[in-house]
């Protein structure tokens, strides 16, 4: 199917969707009229991700120079208010209440596309990193500050040495053998967690197996042209075997994202699959071991896996806002001002050519992996490569079911049925 039909379907879903969130329900309201633009004055509401390293204080410091240069504009930093702490879930509540922000950072939900301003006519937006990859039906709704690498496995070098492992694994089968050695050495082989982490780690680890032969696998899957049962089946069976053997924490669903990160940095686990944003947390942590990194290997082959990359810190402008000029100025500042961009790259460990920063040896290692992967990358998320809205939640539910006795085949069958329903 064409992604044009996907957007059309999204509009239909939005208009007919009954949400049981926010003020007791009701569909998304498209306030695209927005009233008269206030120009260079007013308060711009910006909804942002809040994480251990992206604190509200950090965001305030980031926009302070912009406010100083534009005395008529104030920026109000809004934190996610949804129960799961995510930006996209919070957007559902705000849209249902008819109260979307002016600007949002870190949203990837394609159901909000009809409510976003098309930025294609802005040259500075079209020149942003991965702008072509983020286009949907030729239109640009997202402006990113750089790239993030997702298919990474961070590891405790001290644990590997104690277990007699001299080099990172070249295949998932080698990684499984290493897990046995690490468990025997007294370590939890791989740190997992609940919330969104369970699903995200699965896709980070197994995306290279999906995309090395099919670089546009995510685009094909979003268009309903792939079977998760066939493509992910062997990988999920392997993942379930790790769980059964105690290579993963069977109680991980009760562990929050920040707790899992802290647990690994405390030396209690040997490996931690995560995106490159982990580098910032590692640089600040006090520990008695060095952290290394290797790209998530292929399932059975020892070939070079594709490195999964996604736009880093993308910004969107809602067309219903009454502060269009101010919102545009803010997003342009955040994505083109050299100091602002470099600061964001360093804080959340994203990367962009021409914006080097000195953070840590681990950050340098990730930069080397990214540089060496030029021409051998796979786009994950953004534009036509973005899975239908809700996929992550559906997959998270099925992956987490494995921790309570579920079977991989059943979970993947449910995902295929769900995906097919989204792409009609």
mmCIF file of C-alpha atoms in Angstrom:
data_model
loop_
_atom_site.group_PDB
_atom_site.id
_atom_site.type_symbol
_atom_site.label_atom_id
_atom_site.label_comp_id
_atom_site.label_asym_id
_atom_site.label_seq_id
_atom_site.Cartn_x
_atom_site.Cartn_y
_atom_site.Cartn_z
ATOM 1 C CA UNK A 1 0.000 0.000 0.000
ATOM 2 C CA UNK A 2 1.079 3.602 -0.453
ATOM 3 C CA UNK A 3 1.947 5.736 2.529
ATOM 4 C CA UNK A 4 -0.493 8.312 1.162
ATOM 5 C CA UNK A 5 -3.271 5.890 2.055
ATOM 6 C CA UNK A 6 -1.655 5.483 5.456
ATOM 7 C CA UNK A 7 -2.018 9.187 6.149
ATOM 8 C CA UNK A 8 -5.569 9.151 4.877
ATOM 9 C CA UNK A 9 -6.345 6.251 7.158
ATOM 10 C CA UNK A 10 -4.702 8.080 10.030
ATOM 11 C CA UNK A 11 -6.980 11.062 9.494
ATOM 12 C CA UNK A 12 -9.982 8.767 9.531
ATOM 13 C CA UNK A 13 -8.791 7.062 12.675
ATOM 14 C CA UNK A 14 -8.233 10.392 14.361
ATOM 15 C CA UNK A 15 -11.650 11.727 13.502
ATOM 16 C CA UNK A 16 -13.396 8.605 14.707
ATOM 17 C CA UNK A 17 -11.136 7.672 17.591
ATOM 18 C CA UNK A 18 -12.646 7.618 21.034
ATOM 19 C CA UNK A 19 -9.982 8.064 23.679
ATOM 20 C CA UNK A 20 -10.405 7.234 27.327
ATOM 21 C CA UNK A 21 -7.717 9.623 28.427
ATOM 22 C CA UNK A 22 -7.385 13.239 29.476
ATOM 23 C CA UNK A 23 -10.772 14.776 30.148
ATOM 24 C CA UNK A 24 -12.768 11.568 29.943
ATOM 25 C CA UNK A 25 -12.629 10.828 26.239
ATOM 26 C CA UNK A 26 -13.629 12.326 22.919
ATOM 27 C CA UNK A 27 -11.810 12.289 19.594
ATOM 28 C CA UNK A 28 -8.811 14.334 18.580
ATOM 29 C CA UNK A 29 -9.864 17.847 17.717
ATOM 30 C CA UNK A 30 -8.184 19.521 14.774
ATOM 31 C CA UNK A 31 -7.825 23.167 15.771
ATOM 32 C CA UNK A 32 -5.810 23.867 12.657
ATOM 33 C CA UNK A 33 -7.330 27.310 12.260
ATOM 34 C CA UNK A 34 -5.272 28.514 15.190
ATOM 35 C CA UNK A 35 -6.225 32.168 14.919
ATOM 36 C CA UNK A 36 -3.965 35.049 13.935
ATOM 37 C CA UNK A 37 -0.229 34.597 14.297
ATOM 38 C CA UNK A 38 1.114 36.545 17.275
ATOM 39 C CA UNK A 39 4.396 37.216 15.498
ATOM 40 C CA UNK A 40 7.496 37.684 17.648
ATOM 41 C CA UNK A 41 5.632 37.857 20.920
ATOM 42 C CA UNK A 42 4.016 35.390 23.288
ATOM 43 C CA UNK A 43 4.737 32.145 25.104
ATOM 44 C CA UNK A 44 5.660 29.097 23.034
ATOM 45 C CA UNK A 45 4.694 25.825 24.723
ATOM 46 C CA UNK A 46 7.206 23.077 23.946
ATOM 47 C CA UNK A 47 6.563 19.476 25.004
ATOM 48 C CA UNK A 48 9.851 17.606 25.434
ATOM 49 C CA UNK A 49 11.243 14.247 26.483
ATOM 50 C CA UNK A 50 12.347 14.071 30.096
ATOM 51 C CA UNK A 51 15.036 11.453 30.826
ATOM 52 C CA UNK A 52 17.843 11.020 33.365
ATOM 53 C CA UNK A 53 20.083 13.268 31.256
ATOM 54 C CA UNK A 54 17.406 15.410 29.570
ATOM 55 C CA UNK A 55 16.077 17.102 32.685
ATOM 56 C CA UNK A 56 13.697 20.035 32.790
ATOM 57 C CA UNK A 57 16.564 22.193 34.051
ATOM 58 C CA UNK A 58 18.605 21.178 30.997
ATOM 59 C CA UNK A 59 15.825 22.255 28.633
ATOM 60 C CA UNK A 60 15.445 25.577 30.437
ATOM 61 C CA UNK A 61 19.171 26.270 30.070
ATOM 62 C CA UNK A 62 19.026 25.296 26.391
ATOM 63 C CA UNK A 63 16.325 27.837 25.472
ATOM 64 C CA UNK A 64 17.614 30.639 27.730
ATOM 65 C CA UNK A 65 19.947 32.101 25.031
ATOM 66 C CA UNK A 66 17.054 32.074 22.554
ATOM 67 C CA UNK A 67 14.843 34.012 24.961
ATOM 68 C CA UNK A 68 17.651 36.508 25.514
ATOM 69 C CA UNK A 69 17.969 37.090 21.761
ATOM 70 C CA UNK A 70 14.183 37.311 21.379
ATOM 71 C CA UNK A 71 12.921 39.274 24.406
ATOM 72 C CA UNK A 72 9.311 39.174 23.245
ATOM 73 C CA UNK A 73 9.217 35.356 23.241
ATOM 74 C CA UNK A 74 9.056 33.074 26.261
ATOM 75 C CA UNK A 75 9.418 29.300 26.068
ATOM 76 C CA UNK A 76 7.352 27.158 28.407
ATOM 77 C CA UNK A 77 8.898 23.688 28.872
ATOM 78 C CA UNK A 78 6.215 21.032 29.338
ATOM 79 C CA UNK A 79 7.016 17.539 30.669
ATOM 80 C CA UNK A 80 5.128 14.421 29.555
ATOM 81 C CA UNK A 81 2.114 13.876 31.810
ATOM 82 C CA UNK A 82 0.935 10.466 30.551
ATOM 83 C CA UNK A 83 1.252 7.466 32.861
ATOM 84 C CA UNK A 84 3.958 5.895 30.699
ATOM 85 C CA UNK A 85 5.994 9.106 30.669
ATOM 86 C CA UNK A 86 6.109 9.284 26.879
ATOM 87 C CA UNK A 87 5.714 12.315 24.645
ATOM 88 C CA UNK A 88 3.398 10.581 22.175
ATOM 89 C CA UNK A 89 0.991 9.306 24.852
ATOM 90 C CA UNK A 90 0.886 12.808 26.315
ATOM 91 C CA UNK A 91 0.124 14.214 22.862
ATOM 92 C CA UNK A 92 -2.892 11.906 22.627
ATOM 93 C CA UNK A 93 -4.231 13.403 25.837
ATOM 94 C CA UNK A 94 -3.528 16.981 24.777
ATOM 95 C CA UNK A 95 -5.064 16.505 21.345
ATOM 96 C CA UNK A 96 -8.129 14.849 22.844
ATOM 97 C CA UNK A 97 -8.520 17.892 25.073
ATOM 98 C CA UNK A 98 -8.026 20.249 22.123
ATOM 99 C CA UNK A 99 -4.891 21.679 23.718
ATOM 100 C CA UNK A 100 -1.799 20.636 21.706
ATOM 101 C CA UNK A 101 1.566 22.326 22.309
ATOM 102 C CA UNK A 102 3.097 24.773 19.854
ATOM 103 C CA UNK A 103 6.247 22.679 19.429
ATOM 104 C CA UNK A 104 7.045 19.079 20.334
ATOM 105 C CA UNK A 105 10.418 17.360 20.589
ATOM 106 C CA UNK A 106 10.850 13.619 20.154
ATOM 107 C CA UNK A 107 7.413 12.729 18.762
ATOM 108 C CA UNK A 108 7.289 9.934 16.180
ATOM 109 C CA UNK A 109 3.565 9.178 16.048
ATOM 110 C CA UNK A 110 2.377 9.447 12.441
ATOM 111 C CA UNK A 111 -1.250 9.849 13.568
ATOM 112 C CA UNK A 112 -0.512 13.454 14.492
ATOM 113 C CA UNK A 113 0.767 14.266 10.980
ATOM 114 C CA UNK A 114 -2.520 15.961 9.944
ATOM 115 C CA UNK A 115 -2.044 18.400 12.819
ATOM 116 C CA UNK A 116 1.529 19.345 11.977
ATOM 117 C CA UNK A 117 2.823 22.214 9.900
ATOM 118 C CA UNK A 118 4.517 21.286 6.614
ATOM 119 C CA UNK A 119 8.050 22.678 6.814
ATOM 120 C CA UNK A 120 9.103 21.776 3.269
ATOM 121 C CA UNK A 121 9.334 25.408 2.159
ATOM 122 C CA UNK A 122 11.909 26.291 4.826
ATOM 123 C CA UNK A 123 15.425 25.900 3.412
ATOM 124 C CA UNK A 124 17.045 25.492 6.827
ATOM 125 C CA UNK A 125 14.641 22.633 7.630
ATOM 126 C CA UNK A 126 15.258 20.927 4.281
ATOM 127 C CA UNK A 127 19.008 21.034 4.948
ATOM 128 C CA UNK A 128 18.736 19.343 8.367
ATOM 129 C CA UNK A 129 20.246 15.882 8.947
ATOM 130 C CA UNK A 130 18.272 12.993 7.402
ATOM 131 C CA UNK A 131 15.598 15.380 6.134
ATOM 132 C CA UNK A 132 15.001 13.296 3.001
ATOM 133 C CA UNK A 133 14.521 10.152 5.104
ATOM 134 C CA UNK A 134 11.911 11.943 7.194
ATOM 135 C CA UNK A 135 9.730 13.078 4.308
ATOM 136 C CA UNK A 136 6.285 11.565 4.027
ATOM 137 C CA UNK A 137 4.575 11.864 0.652
ATOM 138 C CA UNK A 138 7.193 14.490 -0.192
ATOM 139 C CA UNK A 139 6.340 16.690 2.772
ATOM 140 C CA UNK A 140 8.620 17.457 5.704
ATOM 141 C CA UNK A 141 7.189 17.664 9.207
ATOM 142 C CA UNK A 142 10.305 16.958 11.281
ATOM 143 C CA UNK A 143 13.595 18.800 11.765
ATOM 144 C CA UNK A 144 16.376 16.838 13.468
ATOM 145 C CA UNK A 145 19.621 17.979 15.077
ATOM 146 C CA UNK A 146 21.631 14.904 14.072
ATOM 147 C CA UNK A 147 21.677 11.129 13.991
ATOM 148 C CA UNK A 148 21.218 8.562 16.718
ATOM 149 C CA UNK A 149 22.609 5.045 16.496
ATOM 150 C CA UNK A 150 20.354 2.352 17.920
ATOM 151 C CA UNK A 151 21.750 -1.118 17.200
ATOM 152 C CA UNK A 152 24.444 -1.028 19.881
ATOM 153 C CA UNK A 153 25.394 -3.377 22.708
ATOM 154 C CA UNK A 154 27.364 -1.808 25.552
ATOM 155 C CA UNK A 155 29.428 -4.187 27.633
ATOM 156 C CA UNK A 156 31.418 -4.371 30.847
ATOM 157 C CA UNK A 157 35.025 -5.017 29.814
ATOM 158 C CA UNK A 158 35.896 -6.254 33.305
ATOM 159 C CA UNK A 159 33.091 -8.829 33.181
ATOM 160 C CA UNK A 160 34.157 -10.027 29.739
ATOM 161 C CA UNK A 161 37.744 -10.473 30.919
ATOM 162 C CA UNK A 162 36.648 -12.362 34.040
ATOM 163 C CA UNK A 163 34.533 -14.687 31.872
ATOM 164 C CA UNK A 164 37.462 -15.309 29.506
ATOM 165 C CA UNK A 165 35.916 -13.484 26.556
ATOM 166 C CA UNK A 166 38.650 -11.789 24.533
ATOM 167 C CA UNK A 167 36.586 -10.014 21.857
ATOM 168 C CA UNK A 168 32.986 -9.031 21.149
ATOM 169 C CA UNK A 169 30.783 -11.675 19.479
ATOM 170 C CA UNK A 170 30.483 -11.718 15.694
ATOM 171 C CA UNK A 171 27.092 -13.490 15.594
ATOM 172 C CA UNK A 172 24.105 -13.915 17.880
ATOM 173 C CA UNK A 173 25.130 -17.522 18.358
ATOM 174 C CA UNK A 174 28.525 -16.391 19.649
ATOM 175 C CA UNK A 175 26.772 -13.868 21.873
ATOM 176 C CA UNK A 176 24.638 -16.694 23.313
ATOM 177 C CA UNK A 177 27.762 -18.728 24.062
ATOM 178 C CA UNK A 178 29.293 -15.696 25.764
ATOM 179 C CA UNK A 179 26.175 -15.312 27.904
ATOM 180 C CA UNK A 180 26.731 -18.803 29.312
ATOM 181 C CA UNK A 181 30.306 -17.858 30.259
ATOM 182 C CA UNK A 182 29.187 -14.582 31.830
ATOM 183 C CA UNK A 183 26.529 -16.272 33.939
ATOM 184 C CA UNK A 184 29.098 -18.811 35.150
ATOM 185 C CA UNK A 185 31.369 -15.886 36.087
ATOM 186 C CA UNK A 186 28.651 -14.511 38.378
ATOM 187 C CA UNK A 187 27.115 -11.809 36.156
ATOM 188 C CA UNK A 188 23.637 -11.270 34.816
ATOM 189 C CA UNK A 189 24.563 -11.604 31.132
ATOM 190 C CA UNK A 190 22.203 -8.930 29.775
ATOM 191 C CA UNK A 191 20.380 -6.087 31.529
ATOM 192 C CA UNK A 192 16.767 -5.575 30.513
ATOM 193 C CA UNK A 193 13.914 -3.540 31.963
ATOM 194 C CA UNK A 194 10.177 -2.998 31.727
ATOM 195 C CA UNK A 195 8.316 0.027 30.353
ATOM 196 C CA UNK A 196 9.309 0.677 26.725
ATOM 197 C CA UNK A 197 12.759 -0.853 27.148
ATOM 198 C CA UNK A 198 11.731 -4.483 26.595
ATOM 199 C CA UNK A 199 10.461 -3.940 23.071
ATOM 200 C CA UNK A 200 13.075 -1.357 22.147
ATOM 201 C CA UNK A 201 15.964 -3.651 23.045
ATOM 202 C CA UNK A 202 14.519 -6.465 20.938
ATOM 203 C CA UNK A 203 14.375 -4.233 17.862
ATOM 204 C CA UNK A 204 17.807 -2.740 18.556
ATOM 205 C CA UNK A 205 19.356 -6.185 18.805
ATOM 206 C CA UNK A 206 17.641 -7.814 15.853
ATOM 207 C CA UNK A 207 17.195 -4.899 13.426
ATOM 208 C CA UNK A 208 20.556 -5.624 11.727
ATOM 209 C CA UNK A 209 19.375 -9.166 10.943
ATOM 210 C CA UNK A 210 16.233 -7.681 9.379
ATOM 211 C CA UNK A 211 17.892 -4.857 7.456
ATOM 212 C CA UNK A 212 21.271 -6.151 6.279
ATOM 213 C CA UNK A 213 19.641 -7.951 3.345
ATOM 214 C CA UNK A 214 16.695 -5.523 3.143
ATOM 215 C CA UNK A 215 17.879 -1.971 3.993
ATOM 216 C CA UNK A 216 14.310 -0.659 3.667
ATOM 217 C CA UNK A 217 12.782 -3.428 5.801
ATOM 218 C CA UNK A 218 11.032 -0.932 8.079
ATOM 219 C CA UNK A 219 9.475 0.864 5.111
ATOM 220 C CA UNK A 220 8.250 -2.450 3.705
ATOM 221 C CA UNK A 221 6.907 -3.509 7.103
ATOM 222 C CA UNK A 222 5.120 -0.179 7.539
ATOM 223 C CA UNK A 223 3.499 -0.767 4.138
ATOM 224 C CA UNK A 224 2.335 -4.248 5.186
ATOM 225 C CA UNK A 225 4.742 -6.095 2.894
ATOM 226 C CA UNK A 226 6.661 -8.074 5.541
ATOM 227 C CA UNK A 227 5.707 -10.884 7.905
ATOM 228 C CA UNK A 228 7.045 -10.460 11.419
ATOM 229 C CA UNK A 229 6.376 -14.141 12.079
ATOM 230 C CA UNK A 230 8.711 -15.096 9.240
ATOM 231 C CA UNK A 231 11.286 -12.326 9.634
ATOM 232 C CA UNK A 232 11.495 -12.110 13.438
ATOM 233 C CA UNK A 233 10.543 -15.692 14.314
ATOM 234 C CA UNK A 234 14.064 -17.170 14.667
ATOM 235 C CA UNK A 235 15.290 -14.117 16.580
ATOM 236 C CA UNK A 236 12.401 -14.183 19.037
ATOM 237 C CA UNK A 237 12.874 -17.906 19.631
ATOM 238 C CA UNK A 238 16.487 -17.158 20.521
ATOM 239 C CA UNK A 239 15.429 -14.317 22.816
ATOM 240 C CA UNK A 240 12.987 -16.626 24.617
ATOM 241 C CA UNK A 241 15.785 -19.175 25.098
ATOM 242 C CA UNK A 242 17.885 -16.471 26.790
ATOM 243 C CA UNK A 243 15.020 -15.800 29.161
ATOM 244 C CA UNK A 244 14.516 -19.495 29.928
ATOM 245 C CA UNK A 245 18.216 -19.974 30.681
ATOM 246 C CA UNK A 246 18.380 -17.005 33.040
ATOM 247 C CA UNK A 247 20.533 -14.896 30.736
ATOM 248 C CA UNK A 248 17.915 -12.137 31.124
ATOM 249 C CA UNK A 249 16.336 -11.002 34.368
ATOM 250 C CA UNK A 250 13.003 -12.831 34.609
ATOM 251 C CA UNK A 251 11.722 -10.065 36.920
ATOM 252 C CA UNK A 252 12.784 -7.291 34.532
ATOM 253 C CA UNK A 253 9.245 -6.033 33.901
ATOM 254 C CA UNK A 254 9.285 -4.477 37.359
ATOM 255 C CA UNK A 255 12.467 -2.551 36.563
ATOM 256 C CA UNK A 256 12.164 0.998 35.246
ATOM 257 C CA UNK A 257 14.369 2.368 32.480
ATOM 258 C CA UNK A 258 16.505 4.515 34.800
ATOM 259 C CA UNK A 259 16.923 1.625 37.256
ATOM 260 C CA UNK A 260 18.134 -0.702 34.531
ATOM 261 C CA UNK A 261 20.689 1.842 33.376
ATOM 262 C CA UNK A 262 21.920 2.358 36.936
ATOM 263 C CA UNK A 263 22.094 -1.393 37.510
ATOM 264 C CA UNK A 264 24.390 -1.878 34.526
ATOM 265 C CA UNK A 265 26.594 1.065 35.478
ATOM 266 C CA UNK A 266 26.894 -0.419 38.980
ATOM 267 C CA UNK A 267 28.570 -3.479 37.452
ATOM 268 C CA UNK A 268 25.712 -5.887 38.104
ATOM 269 C CA UNK A 269 25.224 -6.913 34.473
ATOM 270 C CA UNK A 270 27.631 -7.639 31.640
ATOM 271 C CA UNK A 271 25.760 -6.260 28.614
ATOM 272 C CA UNK A 272 23.212 -3.533 27.988
ATOM 273 C CA UNK A 273 21.605 -3.100 24.533
ATOM 274 C CA UNK A 274 20.673 0.555 24.142
ATOM 275 C CA UNK A 275 20.869 3.510 21.808
ATOM 276 C CA UNK A 276 23.767 5.939 21.660
ATOM 277 C CA UNK A 277 22.089 8.293 24.153
ATOM 278 C CA UNK A 278 23.394 5.974 26.882
ATOM 279 C CA UNK A 279 26.867 7.399 26.260
ATOM 280 C CA UNK A 280 25.999 10.605 28.117
ATOM 281 C CA UNK A 281 24.926 8.701 31.235
ATOM 282 C CA UNK A 282 28.051 6.532 31.099
ATOM 283 C CA UNK A 283 30.294 9.579 30.931
ATOM 284 C CA UNK A 284 28.866 10.902 34.206
ATOM 285 C CA UNK A 285 28.831 7.610 36.134
ATOM 286 C CA UNK A 286 31.392 6.606 38.745
ATOM 287 C CA UNK A 287 32.408 2.977 38.243
ATOM 288 C CA UNK A 288 35.385 0.633 38.551
ATOM 289 C CA UNK A 289 35.243 -0.787 35.021
ATOM 290 C CA UNK A 290 35.450 0.387 31.419
ATOM 291 C CA UNK A 291 32.491 0.208 29.089
ATOM 292 C CA UNK A 292 32.957 -0.979 25.533
ATOM 293 C CA UNK A 293 30.526 -1.105 22.632
ATOM 294 C CA UNK A 294 29.929 -3.319 19.615
ATOM 295 C CA UNK A 295 27.246 -3.284 16.906
ATOM 296 C CA UNK A 296 24.486 -5.802 17.419
ATOM 297 C CA UNK A 297 25.572 -8.809 15.339
ATOM 298 C CA UNK A 298 23.637 -10.796 12.765
ATOM 299 C CA UNK A 299 21.735 -13.872 13.830
ATOM 300 C CA UNK A 300 23.853 -16.574 12.197
ATOM 301 C CA UNK A 301 26.274 -14.833 9.832
ATOM 302 C CA UNK A 302 29.586 -13.212 10.741
ATOM 303 C CA UNK A 303 29.171 -10.489 8.136
ATOM 304 C CA UNK A 304 29.135 -6.748 8.797
ATOM 305 C CA UNK A 305 25.708 -5.752 10.137
ATOM 306 C CA UNK A 306 24.019 -2.570 9.031
ATOM 307 C CA UNK A 307 24.053 0.103 11.657
ATOM 308 C CA UNK A 308 20.558 1.292 12.541
ATOM 309 C CA UNK A 309 20.281 5.083 12.522
ATOM 310 C CA UNK A 310 17.387 7.384 13.247
ATOM 311 C CA UNK A 311 17.034 11.176 13.278
ATOM 312 C CA UNK A 312 18.135 12.582 16.622
ATOM 313 C CA UNK A 313 15.975 15.008 18.634
ATOM 314 C CA UNK A 314 13.392 15.823 15.975
ATOM 315 C CA UNK A 315 11.185 18.884 16.368
ATOM 316 C CA UNK A 316 7.652 19.396 15.066
ATOM 317 C CA UNK A 317 5.415 22.492 14.911
ATOM 318 C CA UNK A 318 1.644 22.202 15.356
ATOM 319 C CA UNK A 319 -0.236 24.238 12.776
ATOM 320 C CA UNK A 320 -2.994 25.119 15.271
ATOM 321 C CA UNK A 321 -0.628 27.230 17.363
ATOM 322 C CA UNK A 322 -1.127 30.990 17.533
ATOM 323 C CA UNK A 323 2.622 31.591 17.707
ATOM 324 C CA UNK A 324 3.764 30.300 14.300
ATOM 325 C CA UNK A 325 6.506 32.878 13.738
ATOM 326 C CA UNK A 326 7.857 32.439 17.261
ATOM 327 C CA UNK A 327 7.656 28.642 17.012
ATOM 328 C CA UNK A 328 9.521 28.679 13.710
ATOM 329 C CA UNK A 329 12.221 30.914 15.189
ATOM 330 C CA UNK A 330 12.600 28.589 18.170
ATOM 331 C CA UNK A 331 12.933 25.413 16.099
ATOM 332 C CA UNK A 332 15.352 27.114 13.712
ATOM 333 C CA UNK A 333 17.491 28.187 16.674
ATOM 334 C CA UNK A 334 17.462 24.713 18.236
ATOM 335 C CA UNK A 335 18.454 22.980 14.995
ATOM 336 C CA UNK A 336 20.885 25.459 13.393
ATOM 337 C CA UNK A 337 22.569 27.493 16.145
ATOM 338 C CA UNK A 338 25.996 25.873 16.479
ATOM 339 C CA UNK A 339 26.179 26.142 20.260
ATOM 340 C CA UNK A 340 22.630 24.886 20.754
ATOM 341 C CA UNK A 341 23.128 21.967 18.374
ATOM 342 C CA UNK A 342 26.493 20.954 19.825
ATOM 343 C CA UNK A 343 25.053 21.108 23.331
ATOM 344 C CA UNK A 344 22.135 18.856 22.423
ATOM 345 C CA UNK A 345 24.367 16.391 20.605
ATOM 346 C CA UNK A 346 26.617 16.100 23.633
ATOM 347 C CA UNK A 347 23.832 15.951 26.200
ATOM 348 C CA UNK A 348 21.932 13.139 24.495
ATOM 349 C CA UNK A 349 24.856 11.569 22.631
ATOM 350 C CA UNK A 350 23.712 12.141 19.072
ATOM 351 C CA UNK A 351 26.120 12.747 16.207
ATOM 352 C CA UNK A 352 26.350 15.178 13.289
ATOM 353 C CA UNK A 353 29.087 15.834 10.776
ATOM 354 C CA UNK A 354 30.852 19.110 11.485
ATOM 355 C CA UNK A 355 29.741 19.232 15.119
ATOM 356 C CA UNK A 356 32.368 17.266 17.050
ATOM 357 C CA UNK A 357 32.343 17.311 20.829
ATOM 358 C CA UNK A 358 34.605 15.988 23.536
ATOM 359 C CA UNK A 359 32.695 13.739 25.922
ATOM 360 C CA UNK A 360 34.313 10.356 26.581
ATOM 361 C CA UNK A 361 36.262 7.480 25.002
ATOM 362 C CA UNK A 362 32.973 5.590 24.649
ATOM 363 C CA UNK A 363 31.484 8.468 22.646
ATOM 364 C CA UNK A 364 34.553 8.370 20.409
ATOM 365 C CA UNK A 365 34.013 4.634 19.884
ATOM 366 C CA UNK A 366 30.410 5.179 18.834
ATOM 367 C CA UNK A 367 31.487 7.963 16.464
ATOM 368 C CA UNK A 368 33.995 5.572 14.869
ATOM 369 C CA UNK A 369 31.279 2.941 14.393
ATOM 370 C CA UNK A 370 29.050 5.535 12.762
ATOM 371 C CA UNK A 371 31.823 6.850 10.516
ATOM 372 C CA UNK A 372 32.837 3.356 9.408
ATOM 373 C CA UNK A 373 29.221 2.484 8.599
ATOM 374 C CA UNK A 374 28.839 5.182 5.932
ATOM 375 C CA UNK A 375 27.014 3.576 3.009
ATOM 376 C CA UNK A 376 26.051 0.594 5.175
ATOM 377 C CA UNK A 377 23.265 1.939 7.371
ATOM 378 C CA UNK A 378 19.575 1.224 7.797
ATOM 379 C CA UNK A 379 17.015 3.916 8.607
ATOM 380 C CA UNK A 380 14.821 3.115 11.585
ATOM 381 C CA UNK A 381 11.921 5.465 12.229
ATOM 382 C CA UNK A 382 10.993 8.731 10.580
ATOM 383 C CA UNK A 383 8.987 9.410 7.430
ATOM 384 C CA UNK A 384 8.151 6.341 5.378
ATOM 385 C CA UNK A 385 10.375 4.222 7.622
ATOM 386 C CA UNK A 386 8.165 4.865 10.658
ATOM 387 C CA UNK A 387 6.037 1.917 11.737
ATOM 388 C CA UNK A 388 2.305 2.652 12.151
ATOM 389 C CA UNK A 389 1.398 4.484 15.333
ATOM 390 C CA UNK A 390 0.894 2.091 18.198
ATOM 391 C CA UNK A 391 3.250 -0.600 16.874
ATOM 392 C CA UNK A 392 5.777 -0.118 19.660
ATOM 393 C CA UNK A 393 3.077 -0.530 22.310
ATOM 394 C CA UNK A 394 1.654 -3.626 20.629
ATOM 395 C CA UNK A 395 5.075 -5.215 20.240
ATOM 396 C CA UNK A 396 6.013 -4.286 23.797
ATOM 397 C CA UNK A 397 2.939 -6.142 25.028
ATOM 398 C CA UNK A 398 3.865 -9.267 23.081
ATOM 399 C CA UNK A 399 7.549 -9.205 24.053
ATOM 400 C CA UNK A 400 6.663 -8.707 27.696
ATOM 401 C CA UNK A 401 4.233 -11.634 27.506
ATOM 402 C CA UNK A 402 7.271 -13.893 27.111
ATOM 403 C CA UNK A 403 8.174 -13.067 30.709
ATOM 404 C CA UNK A 404 4.830 -14.419 31.902
ATOM 405 C CA UNK A 405 4.718 -17.656 29.896
ATOM 406 C CA UNK A 406 3.811 -16.431 26.430
ATOM 407 C CA UNK A 407 5.102 -18.027 23.232
ATOM 408 C CA UNK A 408 7.035 -16.150 20.510
ATOM 409 C CA UNK A 409 4.939 -17.621 17.688
ATOM 410 C CA UNK A 410 1.674 -16.477 19.271
ATOM 411 C CA UNK A 411 2.987 -12.990 19.938
ATOM 412 C CA UNK A 412 4.275 -12.545 16.392
ATOM 413 C CA UNK A 413 1.003 -13.837 14.958
ATOM 414 C CA UNK A 414 -0.847 -11.216 16.977
ATOM 415 C CA UNK A 415 1.540 -8.527 15.720
ATOM 416 C CA UNK A 416 1.048 -9.577 12.103
ATOM 417 C CA UNK A 417 -2.727 -9.391 12.553
ATOM 418 C CA UNK A 418 -2.469 -5.981 14.146
ATOM 419 C CA UNK A 419 -0.110 -4.659 11.466
ATOM 420 C CA UNK A 420 -2.330 -5.957 8.683
ATOM 421 C CA UNK A 421 -5.278 -4.115 10.193
ATOM 422 C CA UNK A 422 -3.307 -0.835 10.207
ATOM 423 C CA UNK A 423 -2.197 -1.020 6.583
ATOM 424 C CA UNK A 424 -5.466 -1.744 4.816
#
